[in-house]
Coordinates of N, CA and C in Angstrom, one line a residue:
Chain A
G1 N 0.2 4.3 10.5 CA 1.3 5.0 11.1 C 0.8 6.0 12.1
E2 N 1.8 6.7 12.6 CA 1.5 7.7 13.7 C 1.3 9.1 13.1
D3 N 1.6 9.3 11.8 CA 1.5 10.6 11.2 C 0.2 11.0 10.6
V4 N -0.2 12.2 10.8 CA -1.3 12.8 10.0 C -0.8 13.3 8.7
E5 N -1.3 12.9 7.6 CA -0.6 13.2 6.4 C -1.4 14.1 5.5
Q6 N -0.7 15.1 4.9 CA -1.3 16.0 4.0 C -0.3 16.2 2.8
S7 N -0.9 16.6 1.7 CA 0.0 16.9 0.6 C 0.6 18.3 0.9
L8 N 1.8 18.6 0.4 CA 2.5 19.8 0.8 C 2.1 21.0 0.1
F9 N 1.7 20.9 -1.1 CA 1.4 22.1 -1.9 C 0.1 22.0 -2.7
L10 N -0.6 23.1 -2.9 CA -1.7 23.1 -3.8 C -1.8 24.5 -4.4
S11 N -2.0 24.5 -5.7 CA -2.1 25.8 -6.4 C -3.4 25.9 -7.2
V12 N -4.1 26.9 -7.0 CA -5.4 27.1 -7.7 C -5.5 28.5 -8.2
R13 N -6.4 28.7 -9.2 CA -6.7 30.0 -9.7 C -7.8 30.7 -8.8
E14 N -7.7 32.0 -8.8 CA -8.7 32.8 -8.0 C -10.1 32.5 -8.6
G15 N -11.0 32.2 -7.7 CA -12.4 32.0 -8.1 C -12.7 30.5 -8.2
D16 N -11.7 29.6 -8.4 CA -11.9 28.2 -8.4 C -12.1 27.7 -7.0
S17 N -12.5 26.4 -6.9 CA -12.6 25.7 -5.6 C -11.2 25.1 -5.3
S18 N -10.9 25.1 -4.0 CA -9.7 24.4 -3.5 C -10.2 23.2 -2.7
V19 N -9.5 22.1 -2.8 CA -9.8 20.9 -2.0 C -8.5 20.5 -1.3
I20 N -8.4 20.5 0.0 CA -7.2 20.1 0.7 C -7.5 18.8 1.5
N21 N -6.7 17.8 1.3 CA -7.0 16.5 1.8 C -6.1 16.2 3.0
C22 N -6.6 15.3 3.8 CA -5.9 14.9 5.0 C -6.2 13.4 5.4
T23 N -5.2 12.7 5.7 CA -5.5 11.3 6.2 C -5.0 11.3 7.7
Y24 N -5.9 10.9 8.6 CA -5.5 10.9 10.0 C -5.4 9.4 10.4
T25 N -5.0 9.2 11.7 CA -4.6 7.9 12.1 C -5.4 7.2 13.1
D26 N -6.1 7.9 13.9 CA -6.7 7.3 15.1 C -8.3 7.2 14.9
S27 N -8.8 6.0 14.8 CA -10.2 5.9 14.6 C -11.1 6.3 15.7
S28 N -10.4 6.5 16.9 CA -11.1 6.9 18.1 C -11.1 8.4 18.2
S29 N -10.5 9.1 17.3 CA -10.4 10.6 17.4 C -11.8 11.1 17.4
T30 N -12.1 12.0 18.3 CA -13.5 12.5 18.4 C -13.8 13.8 17.6
Y31 N -12.8 14.7 17.5 CA -12.9 15.9 16.8 C -11.8 16.0 15.8
L32 N -12.1 16.6 14.6 CA -11.0 16.9 13.6 C -11.2 18.3 13.3
Y33 N -10.0 18.9 13.1 CA -9.9 20.4 13.0 C -9.2 20.8 11.7
W34 N -9.5 22.0 11.2 CA -8.8 22.6 10.2 C -8.3 24.0 10.8
Y35 N -7.0 24.2 10.7 CA -6.4 25.5 11.1 C -5.7 26.1 9.9
K36 N -5.7 27.5 9.9 CA -5.0 28.2 8.9 C -3.9 29.0 9.5
Q37 N -2.7 29.0 8.8 CA -1.6 29.8 9.2 C -1.2 30.8 8.1
E38 N -1.3 32.0 8.4 CA -0.8 33.0 7.4 C 0.6 33.3 7.7
P39 N 1.4 33.9 6.7 CA 2.8 34.1 7.0 C 3.1 34.9 8.2
G40 N 4.0 34.5 9.0 CA 4.4 35.2 10.2 C 3.4 35.2 11.3
A41 N 2.4 34.4 11.3 CA 1.4 34.4 12.3 C 1.2 33.0 12.9
G42 N 0.4 33.0 14.0 CA 0.1 31.7 14.6 C -1.0 31.0 13.9
L43 N -1.4 29.9 14.4 CA -2.5 29.1 13.7 C -3.8 29.6 14.2
Q44 N -4.8 29.7 13.3 CA -6.1 30.2 13.5 C -7.1 29.1 13.2
L45 N -8.0 28.8 14.1 CA -9.0 27.8 13.9 C -9.9 28.2 12.8
L46 N -10.1 27.4 11.8 CA -11.1 27.6 10.7 C -12.4 27.0 11.0
T47 N -12.4 25.7 11.3 CA -13.6 24.9 11.5 C -13.2 23.6 12.1
Y48 N -14.2 22.9 12.6 CA -14.0 21.6 13.1 C -15.2 20.7 12.8
I49 N -15.0 19.4 13.0 CA -16.1 18.5 12.7 C -16.1 17.4 13.8
F50 N -17.2 17.0 14.3 CA -17.3 15.9 15.2 C -17.3 14.6 14.4
S51 N -16.8 13.6 15.0 CA -16.6 12.4 14.3 C -17.9 11.6 13.9
N52 N -19.0 12.0 14.5 CA -20.2 11.3 14.1 C -20.9 12.1 12.9
M53 N -20.2 13.1 12.4 CA -20.8 13.8 11.2 C -20.0 13.4 10.0
D54 N -20.7 13.5 8.8 CA -20.1 13.3 7.5 C -19.7 14.6 6.9
M55 N -20.4 15.6 7.2 CA -20.2 16.9 6.4 C -20.5 18.0 7.4
K56 N -19.8 19.1 7.1 CA -20.1 20.4 7.8 C -19.9 21.5 6.9
Q57 N -20.8 22.4 6.8 CA -20.6 23.6 5.9 C -20.7 24.9 6.7
D58 N -19.7 25.7 6.4 CA -19.7 27.0 7.0 C -19.3 28.1 6.0
Q59 N -20.2 28.8 5.4 CA -20.0 29.8 4.4 C -19.3 29.1 3.2
R60 N -18.1 29.6 2.9 CA -17.3 29.1 1.8 C -16.6 27.7 2.1
L61 N -16.6 27.3 3.3 CA -15.9 26.1 3.7 C -16.8 24.9 3.8
T62 N -16.4 23.8 3.3 CA -17.1 22.5 3.4 C -16.1 21.5 3.9
V63 N -16.4 20.8 5.0 CA -15.6 19.8 5.5 C -16.3 18.4 5.3
L64 N -15.6 17.5 4.7 CA -16.1 16.1 4.5 C -15.3 15.2 5.3
L65 N -15.9 14.2 6.0 CA -15.3 13.2 6.8 C -15.7 11.8 6.4
N66 N -14.7 11.0 6.1 CA -14.9 9.6 5.8 C -14.2 8.8 6.8
K67 N -15.0 8.4 7.8 CA -14.4 7.7 9.0 C -13.8 6.3 8.6
K68 N -14.4 5.7 7.7 CA -14.0 4.4 7.3 C -12.6 4.4 6.7
D69 N -12.3 5.5 5.9 CA -11.0 5.6 5.3 C -10.1 6.6 6.1
K70 N -10.6 7.1 7.2 CA -9.9 8.1 8.0 C -9.4 9.3 7.1
H71 N -10.3 9.8 6.3 CA -10.0 10.8 5.4 C -10.8 12.0 5.7
L72 N -10.2 13.2 5.7 CA -10.8 14.5 6.0 C -10.4 15.4 4.8
S73 N -11.4 16.2 4.4 CA -11.1 17.2 3.4 C -11.7 18.5 3.7
L74 N -11.1 19.6 3.2 CA -11.5 20.9 3.3 C -11.7 21.5 1.9
R75 N -12.9 21.9 1.6 CA -13.2 22.6 0.3 C -13.4 24.0 0.6
I76 N -12.7 24.9 -0.2 CA -12.9 26.3 -0.1 C -13.5 26.7 -1.4
A77 N -14.7 27.2 -1.4 CA -15.4 27.7 -2.6 C -14.9 29.1 -3.0
D78 N -14.9 29.4 -4.3 CA -14.6 30.7 -4.7 C -13.3 31.2 -4.0
T79 N -12.2 30.5 -4.2 CA -10.9 30.8 -3.5 C -10.4 32.2 -3.9
Q80 N -10.0 32.9 -2.9 CA -9.5 34.3 -3.0 C -8.0 34.4 -2.7
T81 N -7.4 35.4 -3.1 CA -5.9 35.6 -2.8 C -5.7 35.6 -1.3
G82 N -6.6 36.1 -0.6 CA -6.5 36.1 0.9 C -6.6 34.7 1.5
D83 N -6.9 33.7 0.7 CA -6.9 32.4 1.3 C -5.5 31.7 1.2
S84 N -4.6 32.4 0.5 CA -3.2 31.8 0.4 C -2.7 31.7 1.8
A85 N -2.3 30.5 2.2 CA -1.8 30.3 3.6 C -1.4 28.8 3.7
I86 N -1.0 28.4 4.8 CA -0.8 27.0 5.1 C -2.0 26.5 5.9
Y87 N -2.5 25.3 5.5 CA -3.7 24.8 6.2 C -3.3 23.4 6.8
F88 N -3.6 23.4 8.1 CA -3.3 22.2 8.9 C -4.5 21.5 9.3
C89 N -4.5 20.2 9.1 CA -5.6 19.4 9.8 C -5.0 18.8 11.1
A90 N -5.9 18.5 12.0 CA -5.5 18.0 13.3 C -6.6 17.1 13.8
E91 N -6.1 16.1 14.5 CA -7.0 15.1 15.1 C -6.9 15.2 16.6
R92 N -8.0 15.1 17.3 CA -7.9 15.1 18.8 C -8.0 13.7 19.3
R93 N -6.8 13.2 19.7 CA -6.7 11.9 20.2 C -6.9 11.9 21.7
I94 N -7.6 10.9 22.2 CA -7.9 10.9 23.7 C -6.7 10.1 24.4
T95 N -6.1 10.8 25.3 CA -5.0 10.2 26.0 C -5.3 10.2 27.5
G96 N -4.7 9.4 28.3 CA -5.0 9.3 29.7 C -4.6 10.7 30.3
G97 N -5.6 11.2 31.0 CA -5.3 12.4 31.8 C -5.5 13.7 31.0
G98 N -5.9 13.6 29.7 CA -6.1 14.9 29.0 C -6.1 14.6 27.5
N99 N -6.4 15.7 26.8 CA -6.5 15.5 25.3 C -5.4 16.4 24.7
K100 N -5.0 16.0 23.5 CA -4.0 16.8 22.8 C -4.4 16.6 21.3
L101 N -3.9 17.6 20.5 CA -4.1 17.6 19.1 C -2.8 17.1 18.4
T102 N -3.0 16.3 17.4 CA -1.9 15.9 16.5 C -2.1 16.5 15.2
F103 N -1.1 17.3 14.8 CA -1.3 18.1 13.5 C -0.6 17.4 12.4
G104 N -1.2 17.6 11.2 CA -0.6 17.2 10.0 C 0.6 18.1 9.6
T105 N 1.2 17.8 8.5 CA 2.4 18.5 8.0 C 2.0 19.9 7.4
G106 N 0.8 20.1 7.1 CA 0.4 21.4 6.5 C 0.4 21.3 5.0
T107 N -0.6 22.0 4.4 CA -0.6 22.1 3.0 C -0.6 23.6 2.6
Q108 N 0.4 24.0 1.8 CA 0.6 25.4 1.4 C -0.3 25.6 0.2
L109 N -1.3 26.5 0.4 CA -2.2 26.9 -0.7 C -1.8 28.2 -1.3
K110 N -1.6 28.1 -2.6 CA -1.2 29.3 -3.4 C -2.3 29.6 -4.3
V111 N -2.8 30.8 -4.3 CA -3.9 31.3 -5.1 C -3.4 32.2 -6.1
E112 N -3.5 31.9 -7.4 CA -3.0 32.7 -8.5 C -4.1 33.4 -9.2
L113 N -3.7 34.6 -9.7 CA -4.7 35.5 -10.4 C -5.0 35.0 -11.8
Chain B
D1 N -11.3 40.0 24.4 CA -10.2 39.2 25.0 C -8.9 39.4 24.2
A2 N -7.8 39.4 24.9 CA -6.5 39.7 24.2 C -6.0 38.5 23.5
G3 N -6.5 37.3 23.7 CA -5.9 36.2 23.1 C -4.7 35.7 23.9
V4 N -4.1 34.7 23.4 CA -2.8 34.2 24.0 C -1.7 35.2 23.7
I5 N -1.0 35.5 24.7 CA 0.1 36.5 24.6 C 1.4 35.8 24.8
Q6 N 2.3 36.0 23.9 CA 3.7 35.4 24.0 C 4.7 36.6 23.9
S7 N 5.8 36.3 24.7 CA 6.9 37.3 24.6 C 8.2 36.5 24.8
P8 N 9.3 37.0 24.2 CA 9.3 38.1 23.2 C 8.8 37.5 21.9
R9 N 8.5 38.4 20.9 CA 8.1 38.0 19.6 C 9.3 37.5 18.8
H10 N 10.4 38.1 19.0 CA 11.6 37.7 18.3 C 12.8 37.6 19.4
E11 N 13.6 36.6 19.2 CA 14.8 36.5 20.1 C 16.0 36.0 19.2
V12 N 17.1 36.7 19.3 CA 18.3 36.3 18.7 C 19.3 36.2 19.8
T13 N 20.0 35.0 19.9 CA 20.9 34.8 21.0 C 22.1 34.0 20.4
E14 N 23.1 33.9 21.2 CA 24.3 33.1 20.9 C 24.2 31.7 21.5
M15 N 24.8 30.8 20.8 CA 24.9 29.4 21.3 C 25.4 29.4 22.7
G16 N 24.8 28.6 23.6 CA 25.2 28.5 25.0 C 24.5 29.4 25.9
Q17 N 23.8 30.4 25.4 CA 23.0 31.3 26.3 C 21.7 30.7 26.7
E18 N 21.2 31.1 27.8 CA 19.8 30.7 28.3 C 18.8 31.5 27.6
V19 N 17.7 30.9 27.2 CA 16.6 31.5 26.5 C 15.3 31.2 27.3
T20 N 14.5 32.2 27.6 CA 13.2 32.0 28.3 C 12.1 32.6 27.5
L21 N 11.2 31.8 27.1 CA 10.0 32.2 26.4 C 8.8 32.2 27.3
R22 N 7.9 33.2 27.2 CA 6.8 33.4 28.1 C 5.5 33.3 27.4
C23 N 4.5 32.9 28.2 CA 3.2 32.8 27.6 C 2.1 33.1 28.7
K24 N 1.2 33.9 28.2 CA 0.0 34.2 29.1 C -1.2 33.6 28.3
P25 N -1.9 32.6 28.9 CA -3.0 32.0 28.2 C -4.2 32.8 28.3
I26 N -5.2 32.5 27.6 CA -6.5 33.2 27.6 C -7.1 32.9 29.0
S27 N -7.6 34.0 29.6 CA -8.2 33.9 30.9 C -9.4 32.9 31.0
G28 N -9.3 32.0 32.0 CA -10.4 31.0 32.1 C -10.0 29.7 31.5
H29 N -9.0 29.7 30.6 CA -8.5 28.4 30.0 C -7.7 27.6 31.0
N30 N -7.8 26.3 31.0 CA -7.1 25.5 32.0 C -6.1 24.5 31.4
S31 N -6.0 24.6 30.1 CA -5.0 23.8 29.4 C -4.0 24.7 28.6
L32 N -2.7 24.3 28.7 CA -1.7 25.2 27.9 C -0.8 24.2 27.2
F33 N -0.4 24.6 26.0 CA 0.4 23.8 25.1 C 1.6 24.6 24.6
W34 N 2.7 23.9 24.6 CA 3.9 24.5 23.9 C 4.2 23.7 22.7
Y35 N 4.3 24.4 21.5 CA 4.7 23.8 20.3 C 5.9 24.4 19.7
R36 N 6.6 23.6 18.8 CA 7.8 24.1 18.1 C 7.5 23.9 16.6
Q37 N 7.8 24.9 15.8 CA 7.6 24.7 14.3 C 8.9 25.0 13.6
T38 N 9.3 24.0 12.8 CA 10.4 24.2 11.9 C 10.0 23.7 10.5
M39 N 10.8 24.1 9.5 CA 10.6 23.6 8.2 C 10.8 22.1 8.1
M40 N 11.8 21.6 8.8 CA 12.1 20.2 8.6 C 11.1 19.3 9.3
R41 N 10.7 19.7 10.5 CA 9.9 18.8 11.4 C 8.4 19.2 11.5
G42 N 8.1 20.4 10.9 CA 6.7 20.8 11.0 C 6.3 21.3 12.4
L43 N 5.1 21.0 12.8 CA 4.6 21.5 14.1 C 4.7 20.3 15.1
E44 N 5.4 20.5 16.2 CA 5.6 19.5 17.2 C 5.1 19.9 18.5
L45 N 4.4 19.1 19.2 CA 3.9 19.4 20.6 C 5.1 19.0 21.5
L46 N 5.5 20.0 22.3 CA 6.6 19.8 23.2 C 6.1 19.3 24.6
I47 N 5.1 20.0 25.1 CA 4.6 19.7 26.4 C 3.2 20.3 26.6
Y48 N 2.4 19.7 27.4 CA 1.1 20.4 27.7 C 0.8 20.3 29.2
F49 N 0.1 21.3 29.7 CA -0.3 21.3 31.1 C -1.9 21.3 31.2
N50 N -2.4 20.7 32.2 CA -3.8 20.8 32.5 C -3.9 21.2 34.0
N51 N -4.6 22.3 34.2 CA -4.7 22.9 35.6 C -3.3 23.0 36.2
N52 N -2.4 23.6 35.4 CA -1.0 23.9 35.8 C -0.1 22.7 36.1
V53 N -0.6 21.5 35.8 CA 0.2 20.3 36.0 C 0.6 19.8 34.7
P54 N 1.9 19.5 34.5 CA 2.4 18.9 33.2 C 1.8 17.5 33.0
I55 N 1.1 17.3 31.9 CA 0.4 16.0 31.6 C 1.3 15.2 30.7
D56 N 1.9 15.8 29.7 CA 2.6 15.0 28.7 C 3.8 15.8 28.3
D57 N 5.0 15.4 28.6 CA 6.2 16.1 28.2 C 7.1 15.3 27.3
S58 N 6.4 14.3 26.6 CA 7.2 13.4 25.8 C 7.8 14.0 24.6
G59 N 7.3 15.2 24.2 CA 7.8 15.9 23.1 C 9.0 16.8 23.4
M60 N 9.4 17.0 24.6 CA 10.5 17.8 25.0 C 11.8 17.2 24.5
P61 N 12.5 17.9 23.7 CA 13.7 17.3 23.0 C 14.7 16.7 23.9
E62 N 15.1 17.3 24.9 CA 16.1 16.8 25.8 C 16.2 17.7 27.1
D63 N 17.1 17.3 28.0 CA 17.1 18.0 29.3 C 17.4 19.5 29.2
R64 N 17.9 19.9 28.1 CA 18.1 21.4 28.0 C 16.8 22.2 28.0
F65 N 15.7 21.5 27.7 CA 14.4 22.2 27.7 C 13.7 21.9 29.0
S66 N 13.1 23.0 29.5 CA 12.2 22.8 30.7 C 11.1 23.8 30.6
A67 N 9.9 23.4 31.1 CA 8.7 24.2 31.1 C 8.1 24.3 32.5
K68 N 7.6 25.4 32.8 CA 6.9 25.6 34.1 C 5.6 26.3 33.9
M69 N 4.7 26.0 34.8 CA 3.4 26.8 34.9 C 3.1 27.1 36.3
P70 N 3.7 28.1 36.9 CA 3.5 28.4 38.3 C 2.1 28.8 38.7
N71 N 1.3 29.3 37.7 CA -0.1 29.7 38.0 C -0.9 29.6 36.7
A72 N -2.2 29.8 36.8 CA -3.1 29.6 35.7 C -2.9 30.6 34.6
S73 N -2.1 31.7 34.9 CA -2.0 32.8 33.9 C -0.6 33.0 33.4
F74 N 0.3 32.0 33.6 CA 1.6 32.2 33.2 C 2.4 30.9 33.0
S75 N 3.2 30.8 31.9 CA 4.0 29.7 31.7 C 5.3 30.1 31.0
T76 N 6.3 29.4 31.3 CA 7.6 29.6 30.6 C 8.2 28.4 30.0
L77 N 8.9 28.6 28.9 CA 9.7 27.5 28.3 C 11.1 28.0 28.3
K78 N 12.0 27.2 28.9 CA 13.4 27.6 29.0 C 14.3 26.6 28.3
I79 N 15.3 27.2 27.6 CA 16.3 26.4 26.9 C 17.6 26.8 27.5
Q80 N 18.3 25.9 28.1 CA 19.6 26.2 28.7 C 20.5 24.9 28.7
P81 N 21.6 25.0 27.9 CA 22.1 26.1 27.1 C 21.5 25.9 25.7
S82 N 21.3 27.0 25.0 CA 20.7 27.0 23.7 C 21.7 26.6 22.6
E83 N 21.2 25.9 21.5 CA 22.1 25.5 20.4 C 21.4 26.0 19.1
P84 N 22.2 26.1 18.1 CA 21.7 26.6 16.8 C 20.5 25.7 16.3
R85 N 20.5 24.4 16.6 CA 19.4 23.6 16.1 C 18.1 23.9 16.8
D86 N 18.1 24.7 17.9 CA 16.9 25.1 18.6 C 16.2 26.2 17.9
S87 N 16.8 26.8 16.8 CA 16.2 27.9 16.1 C 14.9 27.4 15.5
A88 N 13.8 28.1 15.8 CA 12.4 27.7 15.4 C 11.5 28.8 15.8
V89 N 10.2 28.5 15.4 CA 9.1 29.4 16.0 C 8.4 28.5 17.1
Y90 N 8.3 29.1 18.2 CA 7.7 28.4 19.4 C 6.3 29.1 19.6
F91 N 5.3 28.2 19.6 CA 4.0 28.7 19.8 C 3.5 28.2 21.2
C92 N 2.7 29.0 21.8 CA 1.9 28.6 23.0 C 0.5 28.6 22.6
A93 N -0.3 27.7 23.1 CA -1.7 27.6 22.8 C -2.5 27.3 24.1
S94 N -3.7 27.7 24.2 CA -4.5 27.4 25.4 C -5.9 27.0 25.0
S95 N -6.5 26.2 25.9 CA -7.9 25.8 25.7 C -8.6 25.6 27.0
F96 N -9.9 25.4 26.9 CA -10.6 25.1 28.1 C -11.0 23.6 28.0
S97 N -10.4 22.8 28.9 CA -10.6 21.4 28.9 C -11.9 21.1 29.7
G98 N -12.8 20.5 29.1 CA -14.1 20.3 29.8 C -15.2 20.5 28.8
R99 N -15.0 21.4 27.8 CA -16.0 21.5 26.8 C -15.8 20.3 25.8
S100 N -16.8 19.9 25.2 CA -16.7 18.7 24.3 C -15.8 19.0 23.1
Q101 N -15.7 20.2 22.7 CA -15.0 20.5 21.5 C -13.6 21.0 21.7
E102 N -13.3 21.7 22.8 CA -12.0 22.1 23.2 C -11.1 22.6 22.2
T103 N -11.4 23.8 21.6 CA -10.6 24.4 20.6 C -9.3 25.0 21.3
Q104 N -8.2 24.8 20.6 CA -6.9 25.4 21.0 C -6.8 26.7 20.3
Y105 N -6.4 27.7 21.1 CA -6.2 29.1 20.5 C -4.7 29.3 20.6
F106 N -4.1 29.7 19.5 CA -2.7 29.9 19.4 C -2.3 31.4 19.6
G107 N -1.1 31.5 20.2 CA -0.5 32.8 20.3 C 0.3 33.1 19.0
P108 N 0.8 34.3 18.9 CA 1.5 34.7 17.6 C 2.9 34.0 17.4
G109 N 3.4 33.4 18.5 CA 4.7 32.7 18.3 C 5.9 33.6 18.7
T110 N 7.0 32.9 19.1 CA 8.3 33.6 19.4 C 9.2 33.0 18.3
R111 N 9.8 33.9 17.5 CA 10.8 33.4 16.5 C 12.2 33.5 17.2
L112 N 12.8 32.3 17.4 CA 14.0 32.2 18.0 C 15.1 31.8 17.0
L113 N 16.2 32.6 17.1 CA 17.4 32.3 16.2 C 18.6 32.2 17.2
V114 N 19.2 31.1 17.1 CA 20.4 30.8 17.9 C 21.6 30.8 17.0
L115 N 22.5 31.7 17.2 CA 23.7 31.8 16.3 C 24.8 31.0 16.8

C-alpha cells in the first residue's frame, strides 16, 4: 500500500525500554527517519538511517532496519518521562525532480512512573 | 541559527475569510515544504518547492489553497475562502537538497481555527 504504518499508542514504565515499530512501503527509499513531536511543537529529527545499514546507535536510541520486510524500529533505552511524545517514522522516496518524505501516522508514547 | 520561522503562531478566523500563513526557511536551504496536521488525517504534505519552484502540489486540497515562494527566504500558504474543515496545524519545513541525507527541519507550526 501507499501508507507508512505505525501503531498508534505505546505505554511503558519509566526506566524500561520502548520499542516503536514502523512498516514502510518503498523498497527504493534511501533514508529512513525518526522524528519526535512534543505537545504543541513541531517535529524534531531524532535520528536517521541509510538504507544500506542494518543498525544505528546513538546514545539511548537504537534504530534497526529490515529491508527485506520493510520494517523499521526505534528502541529507546531507559525511557524517561521527557520521552513522552509522538514519534513519527518517515521514508524518503525518490521522485522526479526532487525528494520528499512520507510520514507514518505517528505513535504516541506515554511514559508512566 | 533561528530555525524555520512561521507566523502567525495562532490564527482564529471566521468561515469565508482569507487566511495567509507565512514561512521563513533556514538560510541556505533550497527546499521548502508545507504540511498540514489533523487528528483525522495525520501529517499531510501539501506542496513543496525546490529553488523557489513548486515541484509537487498534489497534496493541495483544492483551489481554495495556493502557495507561493517569491524568493529563497519567504513563502506563503493562502486559503481563500477558509472553511471550518481547514482547521489544523500547518507546518513549514526546509532542507538543503543536494546533501545525501537531506534532513527536513520543521517550524513550530501555525494553529488555525476556522469558525
